[in-house]
Amino acid sequence: MTKRILTVSCIALLLGACGTKKDEMKENPFLTEWNTPFGVPPFDQIKTEHYIPAFEEGMRLQKNEIDAIVNNTEAPTFENTIEALEYSGSILDKVSSVFFNLTECNNSDEMEKIANEIIPQLSNHGDDISLNAKLFERIKTVYDQKEELNLNPEQMRLLEETYKGFVRGGANVPAEKQARFREINEQLSLLSQRFGNNVLKATNEYQLVVEDKAKLAGLTEDQLAAALETGAANPETKGKYVFTLHNPSLLPFLSNCDNRDLRKEIWTAYAERCTSGSTNNTIIIDSIVNLRLERANILGFESHAAYVLDDCMAKTPEAVNELLMNVWKPAIAKAQQEAEEYKNMIKAEGANFELEPCDWRYYSEKLRKEKYNLNDEEIRPYFSLENVLNGVFDVSGKLYGLTFVENKEIPTYDKEAVVYEVHREGKVIAILYMDFHPRESKRSGAWMTEFRGQYETKDGENIIPIISLVCNFTKPTANKPSLLTFDEAETLFHEFGHGLHGMLSKCHYKSLAGTNVSRDFVELPSQIMENWCRNSEVMKSYAKHYQTGNVIPDELIAKIENAGTYGQGFVNAELIAASLLDFQYHIITTPTKISLPEFENQAMGSIGLIPEIISRYKSTYFQHIFSGGYSCGYYSYTWAAVLDNDAFEAFKENGLFDQATADAFRTNVLERGNTEDPMVLYKRFRGQEPSITPLLRNRGLL
Ligand SMILES: [Zn+2]
């Protein structure tokens, strides 16, 4: 995934013109120039007490900059309005990128306190800009003359994106509707928060407590030990086996526990979360869906889906529906075949019950073990972190001419982070931080982020990006280096792909550069890199045993490949079902009373979901769409997968390291950020619109 920093706007403005400062301000590293190598943040000088004053000063300075734009007596121009806004807020940008990145990977109680204090202020500051009527008036004046301004394509894009951003934020809402518009936004943010809190509460409230180990046949010793450890957290359950509704506990239980009654019990608790009692989310869903429709109408769209998709590569609800149905049909057909296999297994066991959702993972896992037993411990020795990293360096070198040189002189925020200079054609084009292993101050998962995005100054000087990849990979031990699972190796290639999108960026404006693209396009550079990770030829070049140096055997590669396409009917059916459920809620064009479970049953019935499978998320705990920022966006994963499968096809056709193909991908996609419409960029690389066929074939759905 990529992470976006909470800032309003961008870029460097010279500090000298900012008037007098108190002494303490002079010592604040955010308010001085950074004389570090390549201008990286001076992590060794930054202290927690510097943040609040720097945020406050940053907001004050940007407010002055905005006032200067608004009060300019000259007529609005591209330079004095659009560019001036783009280049405003440089100090705020500096402090925000350091602070919000470190709250994710180097957090502390102190940092959280600062975040709680500063986030509401930043949000108000953002509103003051995006709802500034005079500022919008100037932007609109420039926008209305856009054809006469002789702008180059990137300037035109900046103008259009700036205008669109203000319009989508409500700047164009007629005066008589503005109060209602703000009220809707406020209500929606409260409802989303309540929805998320309810899911968290309902998820945490439930525990399956088992005393008798005999009832847990099928679970591995590691799973049992983890369940005992969960039990030990509470005196009442100490010595008992405790399972929860969190995935790391729930999924292995459903896959392995032989006891069907227990599987059914925990499954039911999982699937019925937030349907009743104090955590009931059904009324909240009704309100959210209808408020979103009302807001979309105020903004001039016929549905929330139309509003969201207008700003995405997919553009229209029709395009999304077509994509989803094209994957749905073969996926559900394949899932039906898988269901038949499991029903036969149940019969062969001499059992007499119908296959239900609580059984699916159990029989799927049983069959998977029989067919291709992929054991992590067998794989790991071939995927030492060092070898995988060399693999991804090597692939990036062959494709894009990059070399990576570690530089220990560059300051870091934690001794575990390593820093590389990224060289291309004899120049340093980026700085790359990598931070591989878990620690208490780091949140879980893996992500790419930036301490500074690439851009050009007003004078045309190129400012190189400072990229960071943060992961939580298996740690080294006293006698073993860090040995990755295959999933972890793929994750490193994935995040590195986001990294390349940031590192290779060659844009003029920071807000259009690197990974600042629509969310159904941003996963293309990352997902395509996974293809090199799992390609057998490439794998043989980097996957070598950490002790013997032997190349990974063909038989293990075959196991990894087979495991990758196993069970894809189910995986795709539950994913697409969730995407279509999300879609159904947001294509309504008239106020609709949403009753549950009727609405969901109707939506899932209309596409022919079989009773043995449920949507990956049911409505009452579908946080992506009701409390995260993914409403009408769950399709993005599938959209991006179409792109990356189709794009990799070009490399398969021309050669995995074909220079012309790599150059086309670099110059049309990786270097271009959001400087043009993503479909235009994609077509320039591929010569045509993406085809869904490679995705279906690679997922075994053709
Ligand atoms: Zn990603």
XYZ file of C-alpha atoms and ligand atoms in Angstrom:
703
model
C 0.000 0.000 0.000
C 1.009 3.610 -0.190
C 0.466 6.136 2.488
C -0.630 9.691 2.078
C 0.412 12.353 4.436
C -2.172 14.649 5.912
C -1.207 17.956 4.399
C -3.113 20.561 2.591
C -0.672 21.619 -0.014
C 2.925 21.509 -0.949
C 6.294 22.729 -1.630
C 9.301 24.795 -0.764
C 9.185 28.488 -0.299
C 12.268 30.308 0.911
C 12.383 30.795 4.621
C 14.284 34.054 4.556
C 11.227 36.160 3.809
C 9.331 35.095 6.893
C 10.133 37.957 9.229
C 11.611 37.869 12.705
C 11.716 34.735 14.816
C 12.234 34.187 18.467
C 15.381 32.388 19.542
C 13.577 29.155 20.195
C 12.231 29.279 16.668
C 15.781 29.591 15.371
C 16.709 26.371 17.100
C 13.738 24.513 15.721
C 15.124 22.335 12.890
C 11.859 22.587 10.950
C 12.323 26.344 10.733
C 15.884 26.309 9.462
C 17.428 25.134 6.245
C 18.528 21.499 6.270
C 22.263 21.186 5.631
C 22.135 17.410 5.687
C 23.308 15.111 2.867
C 20.740 15.482 0.039
C 18.585 17.618 2.325
C 17.140 14.657 4.241
C 15.388 15.538 7.518
C 17.965 16.108 10.298
C 16.559 13.239 12.359
C 19.385 13.496 14.876
C 18.368 17.062 15.773
C 14.573 16.715 15.774
C 13.008 16.495 19.238
C 9.343 15.960 20.074
C 9.041 19.489 21.494
C 9.819 20.895 18.040
C 6.647 19.576 16.398
C 3.842 21.735 17.823
C 5.645 25.081 17.351
C 6.637 24.006 13.825
C 3.070 22.961 12.952
C 1.708 26.236 14.318
C 4.283 28.314 12.501
C 3.724 26.260 9.333
C -0.029 26.916 9.435
C 0.517 30.605 10.170
C 2.892 30.979 7.229
C 0.596 29.166 4.848
C -2.323 31.294 5.986
C -0.251 34.368 5.139
C 0.544 32.922 1.749
C -3.132 32.230 1.070
C -4.087 35.741 2.239
C -1.480 37.155 -0.136
C -3.035 35.228 -3.036
C -6.569 36.291 -2.121
C -5.683 39.940 -1.537
C -3.569 40.303 -4.641
C -4.888 43.363 -6.484
C -3.756 42.009 -9.834
C -6.166 39.941 -11.878
C -5.937 36.193 -11.166
C -3.426 34.345 -13.338
C -2.087 30.802 -13.427
C 1.130 32.007 -11.761
C -0.280 34.289 -9.064
C -3.072 31.898 -8.061
C -2.691 28.239 -9.085
C 1.106 28.029 -8.859
C 1.228 30.264 -5.798
C -1.175 27.894 -4.032
C 0.800 24.859 -5.187
C 4.028 26.285 -3.757
C 2.450 27.400 -0.475
C 2.809 25.608 2.859
C 6.406 24.431 2.564
C 7.154 24.448 6.287
C 3.881 22.713 7.082
C 4.742 20.120 4.504
C 8.193 19.523 6.005
C 6.960 19.021 9.543
C 3.913 16.986 8.476
C 5.904 14.500 6.433
C 8.364 13.844 9.222
C 5.778 13.776 12.006
C 3.089 11.614 10.392
C 5.625 9.165 9.007
C 7.196 8.738 12.419
C 3.854 8.227 14.182
C 3.555 5.111 12.011
C 7.044 3.680 12.430
C 8.508 5.297 15.539
C 5.502 6.076 17.675
C 5.331 6.909 21.384
C 2.744 8.193 23.871
C 4.210 11.643 23.440
C 3.813 11.493 19.654
C 0.202 10.348 20.039
C -0.522 13.243 22.358
C 0.867 15.657 19.798
C -1.210 14.005 17.067
C -4.412 14.374 19.102
C -3.662 18.007 19.694
C -2.657 18.882 16.145
C -5.025 16.869 13.905
C -8.150 18.960 14.644
C -6.145 22.144 14.071
C -4.839 20.837 10.751
C -8.309 19.821 9.707
C -9.626 23.317 10.468
C -6.706 24.833 8.634
C -7.506 22.612 5.621
C -11.193 23.636 5.706
C -10.202 27.296 5.889
C -8.390 26.856 2.587
C -10.776 24.535 0.753
C -13.871 26.566 1.727
C -12.258 29.974 1.172
C -14.776 31.572 -1.197
C -12.477 34.345 -2.381
C -9.691 31.916 -3.143
C -12.071 29.716 -5.114
C -13.347 32.705 -7.030
C -9.809 33.411 -8.254
C -9.223 29.738 -9.126
C -12.492 29.665 -11.052
C -11.601 32.824 -12.944
C -8.364 31.206 -14.121
C -10.130 27.931 -14.868
C -12.782 29.624 -17.001
C -10.050 31.087 -19.219
C -8.014 27.897 -19.421
C -8.160 27.566 -23.206
C -6.660 31.026 -23.735
C -3.760 30.710 -21.308
C -1.271 28.785 -23.443
C -0.545 26.372 -20.634
C 1.638 23.334 -21.171
C -0.035 19.942 -20.492
C 1.276 19.678 -16.938
C 0.185 23.217 -16.075
C -3.232 22.448 -17.561
C -3.470 19.319 -15.446
C -2.524 21.266 -12.300
C -5.204 23.837 -13.061
C -7.846 21.195 -13.696
C -6.946 19.139 -10.643
C -6.865 22.190 -8.388
C -10.253 23.351 -9.637
C -11.729 19.864 -9.374
C -10.364 19.434 -5.845
C -12.112 22.607 -4.695
C -15.372 21.724 -6.448
C -15.382 18.221 -4.978
C -14.737 19.734 -1.573
C -17.894 21.841 -1.889
C -16.503 25.220 -2.976
C -19.121 25.517 -5.746
C -22.122 24.624 -3.583
C -24.759 27.380 -3.793
C -24.947 29.577 -0.692
C -28.376 28.310 0.394
C -27.125 24.718 0.488
C -23.786 25.298 2.151
C -24.992 24.910 5.705
C -26.638 21.589 4.848
C -23.507 20.473 2.986
C -21.320 21.088 6.021
C -23.866 19.421 8.279
C -23.817 16.304 6.067
C -20.019 16.149 6.163
C -20.012 16.486 9.904
C -22.693 13.820 10.369
C -20.917 11.468 8.001
C -17.651 11.752 9.855
C -19.371 11.043 13.174
C -21.362 8.107 11.769
C -18.259 6.588 10.178
C -16.432 6.845 13.449
C -19.325 5.182 15.323
C -19.517 2.438 12.715
C -15.806 1.670 13.139
C -15.986 1.786 16.934
C -18.904 -0.652 16.904
C -16.981 -3.117 14.738
C -13.941 -2.854 16.986
C -16.068 -3.356 20.101
C -18.032 -6.301 18.705
C -14.839 -7.920 17.427
C -13.080 -7.546 20.757
C -16.053 -8.604 22.879
C -16.251 -12.133 21.532
C -14.010 -14.982 22.646
C -14.279 -18.690 22.063
C -12.900 -20.310 25.233
C -12.087 -24.023 25.136
C -10.777 -25.963 28.126
C -10.573 -29.409 26.627
C -7.637 -29.725 24.247
C -9.201 -32.856 22.723
C -11.896 -30.665 21.147
C -9.224 -28.802 19.221
C -7.915 -31.666 17.121
C -6.556 -30.463 13.796
C -4.920 -27.291 15.087
C -1.126 -27.131 14.978
C 1.033 -26.865 18.121
C 1.842 -23.235 17.200
C -1.855 -22.366 16.918
C -2.598 -24.027 20.260
C 0.302 -22.201 21.906
C -0.969 -18.878 20.531
C -4.469 -19.637 21.891
C -3.022 -20.422 25.344
C -1.093 -17.172 25.231
C -4.279 -15.237 24.422
C -5.945 -16.977 27.377
C -3.086 -16.081 29.698
C -3.821 -12.365 29.260
C -6.811 -12.691 31.589
C -6.870 -14.487 35.001
C -10.291 -16.009 34.178
C -9.081 -17.708 31.029
C -5.545 -18.502 32.124
C -4.660 -22.064 31.128
C -7.553 -22.206 28.624
C -7.483 -21.931 24.868
C -8.898 -18.648 23.659
C -9.772 -17.812 20.039
C -10.904 -14.413 18.814
C -12.526 -12.859 15.741
C -9.247 -11.258 14.656
C -7.987 -12.851 11.446
C -4.689 -14.293 12.776
C -6.739 -16.281 15.317
C -9.964 -16.871 13.356
C -8.665 -17.970 9.949
C -6.305 -20.761 11.096
C -9.112 -21.993 13.378
C -11.614 -22.197 10.515
C -9.018 -23.854 8.268
C -7.846 -26.484 10.708
C -10.243 -27.255 13.560
C -11.888 -30.645 12.999
C -14.770 -29.874 15.378
C -17.609 -28.597 13.216
C -19.751 -27.293 16.096
C -16.934 -25.041 17.255
C -16.256 -23.869 13.727
C -19.898 -22.995 13.352
C -20.010 -21.186 16.679
C -17.075 -18.868 15.965
C -18.167 -18.386 12.338
C -21.654 -17.309 13.355
C -20.236 -14.843 15.869
C -18.001 -13.467 13.115
C -20.668 -13.137 10.433
C -23.327 -11.661 12.726
C -21.217 -8.890 14.208
C -22.975 -5.540 14.638
C -26.421 -6.780 13.598
C -28.063 -6.210 16.995
C -27.628 -4.855 20.525
C -25.397 -1.938 21.499
C -23.104 -2.369 18.474
C -25.920 -2.544 15.902
C -24.733 -0.865 12.705
C -27.826 -1.356 10.551
C -29.392 2.062 11.211
C -26.017 3.755 10.760
C -25.718 2.163 7.297
C -29.142 3.488 6.301
C -28.117 7.004 7.369
C -24.665 6.903 5.746
C -25.942 5.656 2.396
C -28.683 8.275 2.183
C -26.490 11.142 3.382
C -23.884 10.241 0.767
C -26.563 10.314 -1.916
C -27.769 13.715 -0.716
C -24.225 15.112 -0.748
C -23.582 13.745 -4.243
C -26.812 15.400 -5.427
C -25.779 18.729 -3.913
C -22.478 18.431 -5.809
C -24.373 17.764 -9.033
C -23.960 13.978 -9.327
C -26.832 11.531 -9.641
C -25.303 9.019 -7.218
C -22.452 8.677 -4.736
C -20.875 6.175 -7.153
C -20.896 8.741 -9.949
C -19.306 11.297 -7.590
C -16.521 8.944 -6.430
C -15.744 7.436 -9.830
C -15.561 10.798 -11.570
C -12.191 11.209 -9.861
C -10.906 7.697 -10.680
C -9.465 5.966 -13.713
C -12.666 3.919 -14.068
C -14.681 7.162 -14.461
C -18.218 5.699 -14.543
C -20.383 3.178 -12.647
C -20.972 1.365 -15.955
C -17.240 0.688 -16.388
C -16.959 -0.678 -12.856
C -20.032 -2.856 -13.208
C -18.775 -4.303 -16.465
C -15.377 -5.169 -14.981
C -16.864 -6.756 -11.869
C -19.421 -8.840 -13.756
C -16.723 -10.041 -16.169
C -14.733 -11.468 -13.272
C -17.796 -12.495 -11.292
C -19.256 -14.909 -13.845
C -16.211 -17.199 -14.242
C -15.378 -16.837 -10.533
C -18.746 -18.052 -9.285
C -18.742 -20.879 -11.855
C -15.326 -21.979 -10.587
C -16.479 -21.635 -6.962
C -19.397 -23.948 -7.733
C -16.947 -26.576 -8.986
C -14.897 -26.149 -5.819
C -18.065 -26.567 -3.745
C -18.796 -29.862 -5.511
C -15.340 -31.158 -4.610
C -15.851 -30.294 -0.936
C -19.329 -31.866 -0.912
C -17.786 -35.063 -2.249
C -15.177 -34.966 0.500
C -17.922 -34.637 3.121
C -19.733 -37.629 1.621
C -16.526 -39.655 1.470
C -16.016 -38.983 5.191
C -19.401 -40.603 5.740
C -20.758 -37.371 7.196
C -24.274 -36.184 6.636
C -24.496 -32.389 6.498
C -24.743 -29.643 3.903
C -21.610 -27.645 3.061
C -21.916 -24.263 4.809
C -19.735 -21.123 4.953
C -18.160 -22.343 8.223
C -16.905 -25.452 6.369
C -15.420 -23.860 3.282
C -11.956 -23.000 4.540
C -11.665 -26.306 6.363
C -12.241 -28.494 3.296
C -10.315 -26.144 1.062
C -7.285 -26.410 3.342
C -7.607 -30.190 3.535
C -7.617 -30.506 -0.234
C -4.790 -27.987 -0.603
C -2.608 -30.039 1.738
C -3.357 -33.157 -0.252
C -2.658 -31.548 -3.591
C 0.310 -29.267 -2.946
C 1.780 -29.091 0.443
C 3.556 -25.767 0.564
C 5.501 -25.544 3.768
C 6.883 -22.137 4.757
C 9.830 -23.666 6.566
C 10.929 -25.458 3.404
C 10.781 -22.201 1.425
C 12.356 -19.702 3.830
C 16.043 -20.738 3.521
C 15.955 -19.684 -0.148
C 14.503 -16.273 0.632
C 16.929 -14.564 2.976
C 16.165 -10.840 3.139
C 19.607 -10.115 1.714
C 19.011 -12.315 -1.348
C 15.503 -11.005 -1.994
C 16.742 -7.436 -1.681
C 19.546 -8.159 -4.136
C 16.899 -9.708 -6.385
C 14.745 -6.581 -6.418
C 17.808 -4.322 -6.850
C 18.906 -6.463 -9.778
C 15.461 -6.399 -11.448
C 15.274 -2.600 -11.018
C 18.779 -2.297 -12.453
C 18.009 -4.362 -15.531
C 14.662 -2.687 -16.184
C 15.361 0.926 -15.301
C 19.137 1.303 -15.037
C 19.188 1.902 -11.286
C 21.967 1.081 -8.846
C 21.719 1.275 -5.070
C 24.609 2.393 -2.878
C 24.303 2.258 0.899
C 25.314 5.505 2.623
C 25.868 5.227 6.369
C 26.486 8.957 6.764
C 22.842 9.854 6.149
C 20.910 10.433 9.382
C 18.042 8.042 10.168
C 15.114 8.080 12.608
C 15.986 4.640 13.991
C 19.166 2.594 14.062
C 17.326 -0.237 12.256
C 16.618 1.853 9.158
C 19.150 1.604 6.316
C 19.651 4.322 3.709
C 20.633 4.027 0.048
C 21.550 6.507 -2.638
C 19.733 5.605 -5.839
C 21.898 6.209 -8.915
C 20.854 6.458 -12.539
C 23.015 7.600 -15.459
C 25.729 8.797 -13.086
C 23.426 10.928 -10.948
C 21.762 10.436 -7.578
C 18.045 10.516 -8.433
C 16.548 9.546 -5.059
C 17.284 8.627 -1.466
C 15.767 5.387 -0.240
C 15.162 4.493 3.413
C 14.285 0.894 4.240
C 13.116 -0.277 7.631
C 12.477 -4.019 7.619
C 11.577 -5.516 10.969
C 8.847 -5.156 13.586
C 9.376 -3.181 16.775
C 6.960 -1.952 19.369
C 6.825 1.587 18.039
C 5.846 0.476 14.524
C 2.336 -0.348 13.353
C 1.794 -3.638 11.538
C 1.760 -4.140 7.764
C 4.042 -2.842 5.025
C 3.920 0.476 3.201
C 5.762 2.915 1.014
C 5.870 6.565 1.941
C 7.896 9.729 1.302
C 9.780 12.163 3.489
C 9.849 14.425 0.456
C 8.225 13.990 -2.930
C 10.039 14.833 -6.172
C 9.366 18.265 -7.714
C 10.982 21.172 -9.466
C 11.441 24.552 -7.827
C 10.091 27.686 -9.470
C 13.572 28.148 -10.938
C 13.473 24.707 -12.491
C 15.858 22.995 -10.049
C 15.005 19.303 -9.640
C 14.497 18.292 -6.002
C 15.069 14.558 -5.605
C 12.569 12.420 -3.704
C 13.243 10.860 -0.305
C 11.386 7.563 -0.278
C 10.829 5.164 2.592
C 9.721 1.527 2.639
C 8.505 0.255 5.995
C 7.920 -3.463 6.565
C 7.409 -5.980 9.348
C 9.410 -8.947 8.098
C 10.639 -11.943 10.064
C 13.544 -10.851 12.254
C 17.008 -12.389 12.174
C 17.949 -14.494 15.206
C 21.298 -15.091 16.893
C 22.223 -17.838 14.448
C 19.990 -17.198 11.423
C 19.648 -14.201 9.140
C 16.195 -12.833 8.350
C 14.538 -15.617 6.313
C 11.358 -14.513 4.559
C 8.208 -16.416 3.650
C 7.276 -16.231 -0.008
C 4.485 -13.788 0.918
C 7.034 -11.499 2.531
C 9.305 -11.681 -0.521
C 6.351 -10.667 -2.707
C 5.532 -7.847 -0.305
C 9.067 -6.483 -0.655
C 8.761 -6.467 -4.462
C 5.298 -4.875 -4.140
C 6.410 -2.018 -1.895
C 9.528 -1.572 -3.982
C 7.248 -1.059 -6.995
C 5.524 1.833 -5.167
C 9.038 3.005 -4.329
C 10.009 3.059 -8.023
C 6.915 5.144 -8.783
C 8.244 7.673 -6.265
C 11.964 7.384 -7.111
C 11.663 7.642 -10.891
C 9.164 10.508 -10.812
C 10.028 13.301 -13.272
C 7.287 15.859 -12.748
C 7.230 19.581 -12.255
C 4.601 19.962 -9.535
C 4.770 17.997 -6.325
C 1.005 17.496 -6.013
C 1.009 15.700 -9.389
C 4.239 13.752 -8.855
C 5.049 10.142 -7.993
C 2.308 8.141 -6.304
C -0.191 11.053 -6.150
C -2.485 9.249 -8.604
C -6.038 7.910 -8.366
C -6.507 4.917 -6.106
C -7.470 2.516 -8.919
C -4.154 3.329 -10.654
C -1.740 3.524 -7.727
C -1.375 -0.250 -7.334
C -0.238 -0.803 -10.927
C 3.491 -0.058 -10.356
C 3.504 -2.152 -7.177
C 1.503 -5.162 -8.294
C 3.385 -5.491 -11.567
C 6.684 -5.932 -9.652
C 5.291 -9.065 -7.949
C 5.389 -10.748 -11.354
C 9.202 -10.627 -11.429
C 9.372 -11.936 -7.872
C 7.457 -15.095 -8.754
C 8.809 -15.632 -12.253
C 10.780 -18.898 -12.235
C 13.713 -17.542 -14.256
C 14.084 -14.492 -12.057
C 13.561 -16.537 -8.905
C 16.500 -18.750 -9.843
C 18.706 -15.680 -10.032
C 18.016 -14.521 -6.480
C 16.438 -17.377 -4.459
C 19.544 -19.173 -3.216
C 19.936 -21.191 -0.041
C 21.426 -18.924 2.608
C 23.860 -21.628 3.815
C 24.741 -23.677 0.737
C 24.162 -21.071 -1.981
C 22.176 -23.695 -3.941
C 19.574 -22.333 -6.355
C 15.931 -23.014 -5.410
C 14.904 -26.427 -6.862
C 12.308 -26.626 -9.669
C 10.043 -28.739 -7.518
C 9.732 -25.966 -4.910
C 9.101 -23.354 -7.614
C 6.314 -25.572 -8.997
C 4.750 -25.807 -5.528
C 4.810 -22.017 -5.153
C 3.208 -21.605 -8.591
C 0.463 -24.162 -7.973
C -0.374 -22.774 -4.565
C -0.807 -19.382 -6.246
C -3.737 -20.484 -8.407
C -5.383 -22.895 -5.965
C -8.880 -22.084 -4.667
C -9.269 -19.003 -6.871
C -13.010 -19.545 -7.428
C -13.708 -18.820 -3.780
C -11.087 -16.073 -3.406
C -12.464 -14.161 -6.375
C -16.125 -14.842 -5.638
C -15.941 -13.440 -2.097
C -13.860 -10.468 -3.272
C -16.161 -9.570 -6.165
C -19.261 -10.152 -4.032
C -17.942 -7.541 -1.586
C -17.113 -5.163 -4.438
C -20.614 -5.527 -5.878
C -22.221 -5.083 -2.463
C -20.262 -1.835 -2.024
C -21.335 -0.808 -5.518
C -25.048 -1.584 -4.950
C -25.185 0.690 -1.907
C -23.720 3.594 -3.807
C -25.479 3.504 -7.167
C -28.878 4.368 -5.697
C -30.208 7.590 -7.201
C -33.225 8.199 -4.980
C -33.456 8.160 -1.164
C -33.963 4.522 -0.191
C -34.837 2.964 3.142
C -32.030 0.452 3.697
C -33.289 -2.482 5.755
C -30.907 -5.245 6.672
C -30.485 -8.082 6.010
C -33.030 -7.610 3.162
C -30.933 -5.138 1.148
C -27.853 -7.350 1.292
C -29.769 -10.552 0.540
C -31.373 -8.884 -2.449
C -28.029 -7.542 -3.722
C -26.257 -10.882 -3.337
C -29.238 -12.857 -4.654
C -29.394 -10.741 -7.792
C -25.850 -11.767 -8.792
C -26.361 -15.425 -7.874
C -24.060 -15.765 -4.851
C -24.279 -19.372 -3.611
C -25.304 -20.006 0.021
C -21.975 -21.712 0.826
C -20.123 -18.386 0.390
C -20.706 -14.951 1.896
C -19.316 -11.602 0.792
C -15.753 -11.106 2.092
C -17.274 -8.471 4.359
C -20.948 -8.360 5.283
C -22.509 -4.900 5.441
C -22.499 -4.435 9.208
C -18.721 -4.892 9.453
C -17.641 -3.648 6.014
C -15.319 -1.001 7.398
C -13.585 -0.157 4.102
C -16.778 1.374 2.793
C -18.559 2.618 5.919
C -15.687 3.838 8.072
C -12.617 3.846 5.822
C -12.110 5.908 2.712
C -13.033 3.160 0.257
C -16.724 3.761 -0.406
C -17.430 2.675 -3.954
C -13.716 1.903 -4.089
C -13.492 -1.763 -3.196
C -13.429 -2.562 -6.910
C -10.025 -0.807 -7.131
C -8.131 -3.959 -6.187
C -9.617 -5.795 -9.153
C -9.225 -2.827 -11.497
C -5.531 -2.524 -10.629
C -5.114 -6.281 -11.044
C -6.473 -6.036 -14.602
C -3.888 -3.326 -15.267
C -0.906 -5.128 -13.787
C -1.700 -8.470 -15.445
C -2.210 -6.776 -18.798
C 0.920 -4.623 -18.416
C 3.090 -7.601 -17.511
C 1.775 -9.315 -20.625
C 3.789 -6.781 -22.631
C 6.954 -8.019 -20.905
C 5.946 -11.626 -21.528
C 5.427 -10.861 -25.207
C 8.685 -8.904 -25.676
C 11.002 -10.343 -23.026
C 11.068 -10.003 -19.242
C 13.846 -7.432 -19.438
C 13.173 -6.059 -22.897
C 14.640 -2.564 -22.834
C 12.100 -0.911 -25.132
C 9.178 -2.244 -23.064
C 10.832 -1.198 -19.789
C 11.567 2.255 -21.229
C 7.938 2.593 -22.332
C 6.676 1.675 -18.876
C 9.143 4.023 -17.185
C 8.563 7.059 -19.403
C 4.768 6.682 -19.711
C 3.849 5.461 -16.239
C 6.585 5.551 -13.585
C 7.933 9.026 -14.393
C 4.611 10.686 -15.042
C 2.685 10.676 -11.753
C -0.716 12.281 -12.280
C 0.408 14.715 -14.969
C -2.092 13.218 -17.429
C -5.200 11.080 -17.324
C -4.111 7.564 -16.252
C -5.896 5.845 -19.140
C -4.043 8.083 -21.589
C -0.737 7.218 -19.911
C -1.575 3.530 -19.906
C -2.566 3.460 -23.559
C 0.625 5.241 -24.505
C 2.594 2.450 -22.831
C 0.506 -0.464 -24.058
C -0.838 0.858 -27.357
C -4.390 -0.051 -26.351
C -6.801 -0.188 -23.397
C -6.100 -2.961 -20.881
C -7.629 -6.377 -21.520
C -9.172 -8.439 -18.740
C -8.062 -11.726 -20.341
C -4.570 -11.970 -18.759
C -6.081 -11.518 -15.279
C -8.687 -14.237 -15.838
C -6.075 -16.589 -17.243
C -3.564 -15.979 -14.448
C -6.234 -16.575 -11.826
C -7.285 -19.818 -13.476
C -10.698 -18.371 -14.399
C -10.518 -18.946 -18.149
Zn 0.268 -1.384 -2.552
